[in-house]
XYZ file of C-alpha atoms in Angstrom:
660
model
C 0.000 0.000 0.000
C 2.734 2.485 0.877
C 4.680 1.850 -2.316
C 1.545 2.486 -4.333
C 0.931 5.684 -2.416
C 4.466 6.813 -3.153
C 3.993 6.332 -6.865
C 0.613 8.057 -6.860
C 2.118 11.167 -5.384
C 4.822 11.327 -8.009
C 2.172 12.046 -10.631
C 2.572 15.705 -11.493
C 1.305 18.310 -13.883
C 3.008 20.946 -15.984
C 1.668 24.422 -15.209
C -1.233 22.990 -13.286
C -3.615 21.490 -15.779
C -6.943 20.300 -14.385
C -8.615 17.040 -15.316
C -11.090 14.666 -13.676
C -9.516 12.288 -11.209
C -9.282 8.859 -12.752
C -10.632 5.661 -11.332
C -7.063 4.631 -10.616
C -6.334 7.692 -8.482
C -9.677 7.424 -6.717
C -9.185 3.810 -5.759
C -5.670 4.255 -4.484
C -6.573 7.335 -2.489
C -9.337 5.234 -0.944
C -6.787 2.564 -0.082
C -4.639 5.092 1.696
C -7.583 6.407 3.721
C -9.185 2.964 3.945
C -8.956 2.633 7.701
C -11.041 5.744 8.338
C -13.396 5.348 5.370
C -14.272 1.664 5.670
C -14.600 1.760 1.875
C -14.049 -1.060 -0.623
C -10.769 -1.031 -2.506
C -11.678 -2.801 -5.695
C -9.486 -2.103 -8.675
C -11.178 -0.236 -11.508
C -11.913 -2.324 -14.573
C -10.041 -1.271 -17.710
C -12.117 -0.526 -20.770
C -12.252 -3.420 -23.218
C -10.888 -2.227 -26.552
C -10.480 -5.450 -28.541
C -13.527 -4.898 -30.731
C -12.790 -1.199 -31.210
C -9.234 -1.914 -32.339
C -10.446 -4.625 -34.705
C -12.858 -2.159 -36.310
C -10.220 0.572 -36.459
C -7.721 -1.699 -38.197
C -10.359 -2.684 -40.721
C -11.119 0.966 -41.489
C -7.375 1.618 -41.947
C -7.467 -0.549 -45.075
C -10.967 0.307 -46.272
C -10.854 2.280 -49.572
C -14.089 3.943 -48.516
C -12.158 5.888 -45.896
C -8.503 5.906 -46.979
C -6.934 6.400 -50.390
C -4.359 3.678 -49.776
C -4.052 1.207 -46.880
C -2.568 2.566 -43.660
C -0.037 0.644 -41.612
C -0.423 3.050 -38.680
C -2.908 5.583 -37.321
C -2.230 8.385 -34.828
C -4.836 9.675 -32.362
C -3.641 12.892 -30.643
C -5.054 14.502 -27.496
C -6.363 17.634 -29.180
C -9.268 19.304 -30.902
C -9.314 21.346 -34.095
C -8.301 24.484 -32.178
C -5.348 22.984 -30.279
C -6.858 24.003 -26.962
C -5.641 22.748 -23.602
C -9.195 21.883 -22.605
C -11.504 19.632 -24.644
C -15.241 19.314 -24.994
C -16.562 15.786 -24.444
C -17.119 15.337 -28.174
C -13.387 15.735 -28.866
C -12.084 13.060 -26.464
C -11.059 10.706 -29.299
C -7.902 9.348 -27.703
C -9.694 8.606 -24.434
C -12.443 6.783 -26.320
C -10.173 4.431 -28.245
C -7.672 3.699 -25.460
C -9.680 3.947 -22.244
C -7.013 6.269 -20.828
C -8.592 9.481 -19.533
C -5.516 11.503 -18.592
C -4.986 14.920 -20.108
C -1.807 14.242 -22.066
C -1.065 11.384 -24.397
C -0.942 10.203 -27.984
C -2.197 6.850 -29.184
C -0.659 5.059 -32.164
C -2.317 1.952 -33.609
C -0.677 -0.305 -36.180
C -2.014 -3.516 -37.675
C -0.275 -5.438 -34.871
C 0.226 -3.077 -31.948
C -1.496 -0.336 -29.973
C 0.751 2.050 -28.046
C 0.109 5.080 -25.903
C 2.705 7.746 -25.140
C 2.205 9.804 -21.989
C 4.396 11.511 -19.413
C 5.292 10.628 -15.837
C 2.125 12.138 -14.381
C 0.101 9.313 -15.855
C 2.239 6.168 -16.124
C 0.278 4.142 -13.577
C -3.078 5.672 -14.375
C -2.636 4.624 -17.993
C -1.572 1.129 -16.897
C -4.755 0.708 -14.869
C -7.132 2.267 -17.404
C -5.855 0.474 -20.513
C -6.463 -3.187 -21.188
C -3.914 -5.743 -22.359
C -4.187 -4.633 -25.990
C -2.169 -1.518 -25.190
C 1.506 -0.897 -24.492
C 2.461 2.104 -22.377
C 5.289 4.200 -23.826
C 6.861 6.333 -21.112
C 7.654 9.794 -22.424
C 10.632 11.246 -20.601
C 12.213 7.827 -20.117
C 15.458 7.739 -22.149
C 14.850 4.062 -22.894
C 11.507 4.769 -24.580
C 11.355 5.262 -28.326
C 9.706 8.470 -29.479
C 6.701 8.176 -31.775
C 8.661 8.745 -34.972
C 11.364 6.308 -33.926
C 8.825 3.640 -33.025
C 6.984 4.028 -36.321
C 10.235 3.829 -38.284
C 11.221 0.674 -36.420
C 7.881 -1.135 -36.497
C 6.477 -0.279 -39.934
C 7.859 -1.597 -43.194
C 9.677 0.745 -45.561
C 7.055 2.632 -47.517
C 4.486 2.242 -44.728
C 1.823 4.910 -44.506
C 0.798 6.514 -41.203
C -2.505 8.382 -41.055
C -3.750 11.169 -38.818
C -6.781 13.428 -38.784
C -5.233 16.725 -39.965
C -7.723 18.710 -37.877
C -6.261 17.252 -34.665
C -2.560 17.873 -35.258
C -0.834 21.239 -35.418
C 1.112 22.291 -38.458
C 4.345 22.308 -36.474
C 3.725 18.780 -35.176
C 2.734 17.428 -38.582
C 5.701 18.926 -40.417
C 8.185 17.751 -37.793
C 6.922 14.162 -37.790
C 6.561 14.167 -41.575
C 10.210 15.136 -41.971
C 11.318 12.425 -39.552
C 9.298 9.695 -41.252
C 10.326 10.780 -44.747
C 13.958 10.385 -43.723
C 13.157 6.839 -42.566
C 11.332 5.893 -45.772
C 7.825 6.031 -44.255
C 5.059 8.470 -45.034
C 2.756 10.572 -42.846
C -0.550 11.239 -44.593
C -3.585 13.347 -43.633
C -6.828 11.361 -43.520
C -9.903 13.542 -43.899
C -12.255 11.034 -42.293
C -11.571 10.701 -38.569
C -11.459 6.924 -38.165
C -12.295 7.031 -34.449
C -15.434 9.031 -35.161
C -16.663 6.118 -37.274
C -16.548 3.840 -34.218
C -17.934 6.292 -31.665
C -21.633 5.640 -32.153
C -22.658 7.517 -29.002
C -20.340 10.468 -29.445
C -21.692 13.576 -27.651
C -22.894 16.453 -29.792
C -20.730 19.538 -30.160
C -21.988 22.238 -27.772
C -23.831 25.189 -29.295
C -24.335 27.333 -26.210
C -25.345 31.004 -26.426
C -22.664 33.619 -27.109
C -22.748 36.775 -24.984
C -21.219 40.191 -25.674
C -18.760 41.576 -23.135
C -19.078 45.337 -23.031
C -16.218 47.788 -23.337
C -16.820 48.579 -19.657
C -15.025 45.296 -18.979
C -12.804 44.905 -22.053
C -11.494 48.486 -22.235
C -11.040 48.346 -25.982
C -13.641 47.944 -28.758
C -13.208 45.489 -31.579
C -12.442 48.313 -34.015
C -9.363 49.376 -32.026
C -8.122 45.800 -31.797
C -8.721 45.351 -35.499
C -6.585 48.396 -36.280
C -3.669 46.953 -34.328
C -4.031 43.585 -36.016
C -4.156 44.991 -39.539
C -1.076 47.107 -38.818
C 0.746 43.906 -37.830
C -0.536 42.236 -40.992
C 0.845 45.025 -43.171
C 4.247 44.745 -41.519
C 4.133 41.000 -42.217
C 2.849 41.577 -45.767
C -0.093 39.324 -45.026
C -3.339 39.731 -46.937
C -5.259 37.485 -44.573
C -4.848 36.361 -40.955
C -6.610 33.208 -39.762
C -7.452 32.891 -36.058
C -8.013 29.346 -34.828
C -7.452 29.544 -31.035
C -10.790 29.950 -29.258
C -9.582 32.261 -26.512
C -7.960 34.559 -29.072
C -11.234 34.810 -30.987
C -13.277 35.497 -27.856
C -10.848 38.237 -26.785
C -10.657 39.828 -30.234
C -14.443 40.025 -30.663
C -15.248 40.919 -27.028
C -17.553 37.913 -26.907
C -17.744 35.068 -24.432
C -19.323 31.611 -24.519
C -19.513 28.350 -22.581
C -18.866 25.575 -25.083
C -15.994 24.165 -22.989
C -16.445 23.744 -19.248
C -14.781 26.468 -17.134
C -13.605 28.267 -20.287
C -15.759 31.145 -21.594
C -15.144 30.362 -25.265
C -17.202 29.185 -28.239
C -16.326 27.064 -31.274
C -15.402 29.403 -34.107
C -12.813 30.626 -36.587
C -12.080 34.152 -37.761
C -10.449 35.259 -41.021
C -9.274 38.875 -41.043
C -8.550 40.780 -44.248
C -5.807 43.408 -44.429
C -8.398 46.075 -45.289
C -9.943 45.773 -41.816
C -12.894 43.497 -42.581
C -13.328 40.010 -41.158
C -15.512 36.914 -41.249
C -16.666 35.006 -38.177
C -17.326 31.295 -38.765
C -19.663 29.982 -36.077
C -22.786 27.861 -35.704
C -25.670 30.191 -36.667
C -27.721 28.923 -33.720
C -25.289 30.641 -31.357
C -25.555 34.072 -32.948
C -28.374 36.218 -31.604
C -29.416 39.667 -32.744
C -27.659 40.953 -29.616
C -24.367 39.509 -30.872
C -24.844 41.031 -34.316
C -25.667 44.425 -32.838
C -22.602 44.191 -30.608
C -20.361 43.583 -33.624
C -21.994 46.394 -35.598
C -21.452 48.763 -32.701
C -17.875 47.753 -31.872
C -16.455 46.831 -35.270
C -18.528 48.984 -37.581
C -21.520 48.190 -39.742
C -20.359 46.434 -42.883
C -16.967 45.466 -41.452
C -17.854 41.824 -40.835
C -19.788 38.868 -42.136
C -20.930 35.742 -40.301
C -20.819 32.322 -41.954
C -21.399 28.759 -40.702
C -18.604 27.102 -38.725
C -18.739 24.173 -41.166
C -17.790 26.402 -44.113
C -14.365 27.457 -42.823
C -12.240 25.252 -45.092
C -14.313 26.078 -48.169
C -14.049 29.804 -47.458
C -10.286 29.525 -47.015
C -10.004 27.803 -50.390
C -11.926 30.676 -51.964
C -9.449 33.156 -50.549
C -6.609 31.168 -52.043
C -7.951 31.683 -55.555
C -6.162 35.025 -55.751
C -2.614 34.265 -56.895
C -1.308 37.307 -55.025
C -2.787 36.627 -51.585
C -0.581 35.637 -48.651
C -2.230 34.030 -45.638
C -0.890 34.167 -42.077
C -1.330 31.370 -39.533
C 0.138 30.455 -36.194
C 2.062 27.196 -36.499
C -0.244 25.915 -33.724
C -3.095 25.977 -36.264
C -4.286 22.638 -37.541
C -2.596 21.123 -40.556
C -6.067 20.686 -42.072
C -6.242 24.441 -42.589
C -2.656 25.379 -43.412
C -2.337 22.613 -46.029
C -5.004 24.402 -48.068
C -2.662 27.334 -48.688
C 0.118 27.022 -51.312
C 3.480 26.932 -49.554
C 4.795 30.091 -51.225
C 1.839 32.085 -49.942
C 1.755 30.644 -46.425
C 3.122 32.721 -43.540
C 3.753 30.666 -40.389
C 4.864 32.154 -37.059
C 5.053 30.932 -33.463
C 2.151 33.129 -32.386
C -0.387 35.567 -33.784
C -0.489 39.287 -32.967
C -3.748 38.631 -31.105
C -2.023 36.285 -28.654
C 0.557 38.903 -27.757
C -2.033 41.687 -27.501
C -4.191 39.542 -25.227
C -1.286 38.712 -22.928
C -0.546 42.383 -22.151
C -3.623 43.681 -20.344
C -4.928 47.177 -21.074
C -5.724 49.566 -18.168
C -9.364 48.442 -17.929
C -8.366 44.778 -17.917
C -5.706 45.484 -15.295
C -8.281 47.167 -13.065
C -10.702 44.297 -13.599
C -8.134 41.619 -12.783
C -7.214 43.369 -9.556
C -10.868 43.858 -8.644
C -11.633 40.203 -9.343
C -8.929 39.163 -6.898
C -10.347 41.473 -4.247
C -13.699 39.694 -4.602
C -11.920 36.364 -4.488
C -10.173 37.407 -1.277
C -13.556 38.165 0.312
C -14.846 34.706 -0.612
C -11.687 32.934 0.574
C -11.524 34.782 3.898
C -15.127 33.759 4.513
C -14.324 30.186 3.477
C -11.288 29.685 5.670
C -13.017 31.343 8.618
C -15.945 28.963 8.144
C -13.620 25.984 7.923
C -11.680 26.976 11.017
C -14.914 27.241 12.990
C -16.466 23.980 11.802
C -13.781 21.490 10.767
C -13.312 20.062 14.258
C -16.878 18.728 14.195
C -15.794 16.325 11.468
C -18.713 16.852 9.073
C -16.997 18.946 6.388
C -15.431 17.003 3.538
C -13.344 17.837 0.498
C -16.442 17.894 -1.694
C -18.717 19.816 0.662
C -15.903 22.295 1.274
C -15.505 22.907 -2.461
C -19.262 23.407 -2.791
C -19.256 25.920 0.072
C -16.461 27.892 -1.555
C -18.420 27.980 -4.811
C -21.465 29.314 -2.932
C -19.380 32.045 -1.309
C -17.953 33.131 -4.647
C -21.446 33.263 -6.136
C -22.294 36.030 -3.687
C -19.783 38.368 -5.323
C -20.770 40.768 -8.125
C -20.262 39.691 -11.756
C -19.566 36.062 -10.810
C -19.936 33.693 -13.774
C -18.554 30.385 -12.520
C -15.447 28.531 -11.395
C -12.362 28.851 -13.589
C -11.466 25.179 -13.051
C -12.558 22.288 -10.876
C -11.583 23.083 -7.286
C -8.693 21.033 -5.921
C -9.863 20.484 -2.348
C -7.389 17.988 -0.927
C -6.710 16.568 2.508
C -3.387 15.091 3.629
C -2.044 12.611 1.027
C -4.577 13.837 -1.534
C -2.692 17.138 -1.581
C 0.310 15.324 -3.005
C -1.752 14.242 -6.023
C -1.178 17.498 -7.828
C -4.190 17.337 -10.143
C -6.495 15.780 -7.557
C -10.228 16.432 -7.916
C -12.498 15.000 -5.220
C -15.760 13.216 -5.896
C -18.023 10.910 -3.936
C -15.662 7.934 -4.360
C -12.576 9.682 -2.963
C -14.149 12.247 -0.609
C -12.765 12.409 2.938
C -13.340 14.758 5.879
C -11.198 17.862 6.276
C -9.396 17.230 9.554
C -7.392 19.032 12.212
C -4.464 16.604 12.170
C -3.166 17.084 8.621
C -2.587 19.678 5.931
C -5.393 20.889 3.677
C -4.540 22.233 0.208
C -7.168 24.255 -1.637
C -6.475 25.409 -5.209
C -9.427 27.227 -6.753
C -10.451 30.075 -9.012
C -13.365 31.993 -10.444
C -14.565 33.584 -13.647
C -15.869 37.105 -13.063
C -16.886 39.404 -15.893
C -14.019 41.679 -14.928
C -11.330 39.019 -14.511
C -10.196 35.460 -13.879
C -8.713 34.246 -10.587
C -6.556 31.339 -9.481
C -5.244 31.001 -5.923
C -3.860 28.222 -3.747
C -3.495 28.187 0.012
C -2.252 25.358 2.217
C -3.507 25.427 5.813
C -3.450 23.328 8.969
C -6.314 23.525 11.453
C -4.350 21.853 14.223
C -0.682 21.608 15.118
C 1.638 20.973 12.153
C 4.814 18.956 12.552
C 8.213 20.607 12.497
C 8.901 18.971 9.145
C 5.665 20.249 7.624
C 6.584 23.728 8.846
C 10.067 23.462 7.374
C 8.717 22.395 3.983
C 6.053 25.102 3.979
C 8.592 27.742 4.935
C 10.952 26.717 2.149
C 8.104 26.976 -0.360
C 7.153 30.356 1.091
C 10.740 31.637 0.910
C 10.879 30.706 -2.773
C 7.585 32.417 -3.472
C 8.663 35.569 -1.634
C 11.957 35.599 -3.491
C 10.365 35.275 -6.911
C 7.763 37.921 -6.055
C 10.484 40.449 -5.203
C 12.801 39.867 -8.174
C 13.817 42.683 -10.513
C 14.548 41.559 -14.073
C 15.153 43.033 -17.538
C 12.244 43.749 -19.874
C 11.588 40.959 -22.400
C 13.526 38.313 -20.500
C 11.908 34.909 -20.874
C 10.148 33.426 -17.886
C 12.243 30.264 -17.671
C 15.204 32.422 -16.563
C 13.316 33.212 -13.331
C 12.199 29.712 -12.412
C 15.107 28.757 -10.165
C 14.447 31.705 -7.816
C 11.341 29.877 -6.609
C 13.172 26.557 -6.142
C 16.397 27.704 -4.458
C 15.440 26.972 -0.856
C 14.022 23.568 -1.736
C 17.105 22.726 -3.778
C 19.286 23.671 -0.804
C 18.096 20.522 0.978
C 17.500 18.295 -2.048
C 13.777 18.939 -2.503
C 11.884 20.102 -5.596
C 8.498 20.041 -7.317
C 7.600 18.603 -10.708
C 5.363 21.296 -12.178
C 5.934 24.747 -13.620
C 6.224 27.773 -11.348
C 3.965 30.120 -13.258
C 1.449 30.315 -16.089
C -0.242 33.241 -17.760
C -3.863 33.909 -16.875
C -6.650 35.304 -19.020
C -8.992 38.235 -18.452
C -12.360 36.498 -18.068
C -10.856 33.830 -20.284
C -8.870 30.628 -19.875
C -7.190 30.234 -16.517
C -4.052 29.126 -18.377
C -2.947 31.600 -21.012
C 0.137 31.687 -23.193
C 2.505 32.337 -24.636
C 4.587 33.313 -21.581
C 5.193 31.309 -18.433
C 7.722 30.465 -15.729
C 9.121 26.951 -15.877
C 12.400 25.077 -15.945
C 11.504 24.057 -19.496
C 12.522 26.523 -22.221
C 9.544 27.910 -24.122
C 10.316 28.954 -27.684
C 6.980 30.764 -27.950
C 7.625 32.989 -24.923
C 7.921 36.531 -26.355
C 9.585 37.820 -23.190
C 7.977 39.377 -20.141
C 6.384 42.810 -20.374
C 4.567 45.178 -18.034
C 0.886 44.311 -17.455
C 1.231 40.642 -18.154
C -0.286 38.548 -15.352
C 1.181 35.235 -14.224
C 0.908 32.838 -11.333
C 3.651 32.454 -8.725
C 3.109 28.963 -7.341
C 5.984 26.889 -6.011
C 5.132 23.776 -4.038
C 6.368 20.608 -2.446
C 4.677 17.203 -2.373
C 5.575 14.511 0.144
C 4.707 11.079 -1.166
C 1.765 9.566 0.669
C 1.683 12.304 3.318
C 0.877 15.845 2.215
C 1.062 18.486 -0.475
C 2.061 22.130 -0.134
C 1.463 24.814 -2.734
C 1.229 28.571 -2.311
C -0.134 30.368 -5.356
C -0.602 34.062 -5.995
C -1.347 35.911 -9.204
C 1.191 38.635 -9.926
C 1.112 41.624 -12.254
C 4.317 42.596 -14.026
C 5.022 46.274 -13.321
C 7.933 48.657 -14.038
C 10.793 48.631 -11.532
C 13.015 51.573 -10.662
C 16.502 50.210 -9.934
C 19.331 52.776 -9.646
C 20.726 51.799 -13.045
C 19.249 50.947 -16.455
C 21.677 48.827 -18.463
C 21.508 49.665 -22.193
C 18.227 51.496 -21.539
C 16.535 48.127 -21.579
C 14.141 48.871 -18.731
C 13.534 46.667 -15.718
C 10.449 45.033 -14.286
C 9.211 43.387 -11.118
C 6.069 41.690 -9.785
C 3.145 43.140 -7.856
C 1.071 40.477 -6.096
C -2.664 40.989 -6.625
C -3.872 37.966 -4.634
C -4.807 39.235 -1.167
C -5.275 36.206 1.080
C -2.981 35.686 4.107
C -0.335 32.978 4.182
C -0.639 30.434 7.006
C 1.196 31.797 10.040
C 1.073 28.533 12.014
C 2.949 26.786 9.195
C 5.866 29.233 9.182
C 9.124 28.524 10.976
C 10.020 32.155 11.621
C 13.613 31.293 12.522
C 14.164 30.248 8.870
C 13.156 33.669 7.514
C 15.530 36.568 7.005
C 14.729 40.033 8.297
C 13.959 41.078 4.727
C 11.545 38.167 4.255
C 9.787 38.949 7.529
C 9.375 42.565 6.460
C 8.111 41.498 3.037
C 5.540 39.120 4.541
C 4.370 41.644 7.128
C 3.955 44.292 4.443
C 1.925 41.876 2.341
C -0.334 41.027 5.257
C -0.818 44.697 6.040
C -1.871 45.205 2.429
C -4.395 42.356 2.799
C -5.871 44.100 5.828
C -6.073 47.499 4.174
C -7.577 46.233 0.915
C -9.918 43.453 2.099
C -10.829 44.529 5.643
C -13.128 47.448 4.656
C -14.901 45.258 2.078
C -15.582 42.605 4.722
C -16.987 45.368 6.932
C -19.303 46.477 4.118
C -20.627 42.936 3.746
C -20.969 42.384 7.494
C -18.527 39.473 7.418
C -17.497 39.713 11.066
C -16.015 36.237 11.412
C -14.127 36.514 8.127
C -12.587 39.811 9.200
C -11.585 38.339 12.551
C -9.908 35.461 10.711
C -8.138 37.894 8.371
C -6.809 39.928 11.303
C -5.639 36.814 13.145
C -3.886 35.404 10.082
C -2.208 38.707 9.199
C -0.676 39.529 12.578
C 2.872 40.865 12.142
C 5.519 38.254 12.887
C 8.935 38.716 14.455
C 11.699 36.587 15.865
């Protein structure tokens, strides 16, 4: 049991992606807590895929679906927009393999079925896949990469198919080059072969689209359009194609709900250099209110609306002009970019929209800060409520998460959660992407750590905050680990750095005090965050992994600052704030480059009873005390206005100045 618990806790996530907890994780968390739960510990049954694989292999040689027989077929974890989050109808890889983790690529040949995934999901994949499948451990130097495996296991001349809508242009071209060199061929297959087998595939959502007024966005579509067309002229692009859903929502000042927790809607946009554009979307989602919004913000006659299903046909029409050049991000699907003749195709890492969206305008900045004030009110009420009631033993991970949702709903302009709340007790906190449900739910207790990672979507901003607390007496070791995480977070928050430096250069500041004693954490330190958009937003971030798409950090970008530490089978610690990048004023300015620093906009106290004060420097003590004073000044009056007496008392207790 302990060895299993150790392995469970080594599952990690990169930049905190959120996905439903698998049957594997649920069962093994139940085993750990079995003594107190008196719950069964049956192993989950893997999905039987024998018949599905037989049908898939038959379709790989069926001339009705493929031009020539395929010796291999690739099923990525993606949708046509290369989003991090998928609607249920796009879970093709999960359907064919039974593996429900967030990251992974399935490859099926006429003899074998393999699934590549990273270390977060090795054991989950083992439990969820039946004996037809072989797990390929990404990150293990002894594991062949997909191209290597295909070259080794397929005959010379073998053809490998993939749905071109589900693979990015960069991914397709890279794998194509590798297979060509090995004498094999990667081919796009228009008919998704998994879709043929998925008889009960959910329908694509067509939820209502809502305008977001300039009161919240700060910039009308017309102004954004002017910036985009200027970038197009500098790139000598006649057309720009937007495929990322959050970019489209931001550009048009529209929001939707087609993907859970993400206020986006399925669509494409094609912008012409003359300042006109076409929105491709399901007509059922477009109300007169949406049309009037676009007329008002973009200008009457500046746009047309066509069906989502006509995107490829419309792109082909635009290619009829022999002079036209068309600009895509290389993260766009190969299905779209392959339509454009190579000489007229402009491919870049990102689009101008992605960079514009990442740097918040003054209205967005104000909204983000205001959203985190409202979040602080909800969280102070939540932790005060927990502290008062946990000892009774009737509050669980699930009921706690529901209470927090109810408290957030009381705040103005609340739309919904920005991801599924990670409400985790003791060992569950070490499962970094843990999500409680009725099969894994346990009481929140006074004898172990409680990690709560949660966020909200408000019309004026998106939030994401993690606090780790202890409602009893923590051990000296728990306090040491928490303090080392805190020291790293304080150090990163106070750094001064040159403008346009990439985020990966800052990552080690957050890890230094863990590294000092041989500890670390296996996820990124910071991700971008949207403005009433996706809780994870590129292209910038803070991680040990280099990011070629990172354009460099600029003022008014917002990122998370979230180091952590996870003790196998015992506890998890993470402290997460959202920070705004602001100008710094050091005494010098090398090469007139300009320097920046972080301003923390999350305003929820850190846990005083988890801090070993003797480990903090005088500067760190001053920094923490100043932060807590800011929490009092900003949140205290708002709690008074709402009559939240107990929450204010908790805030004051948790923000008492500390000293040696």
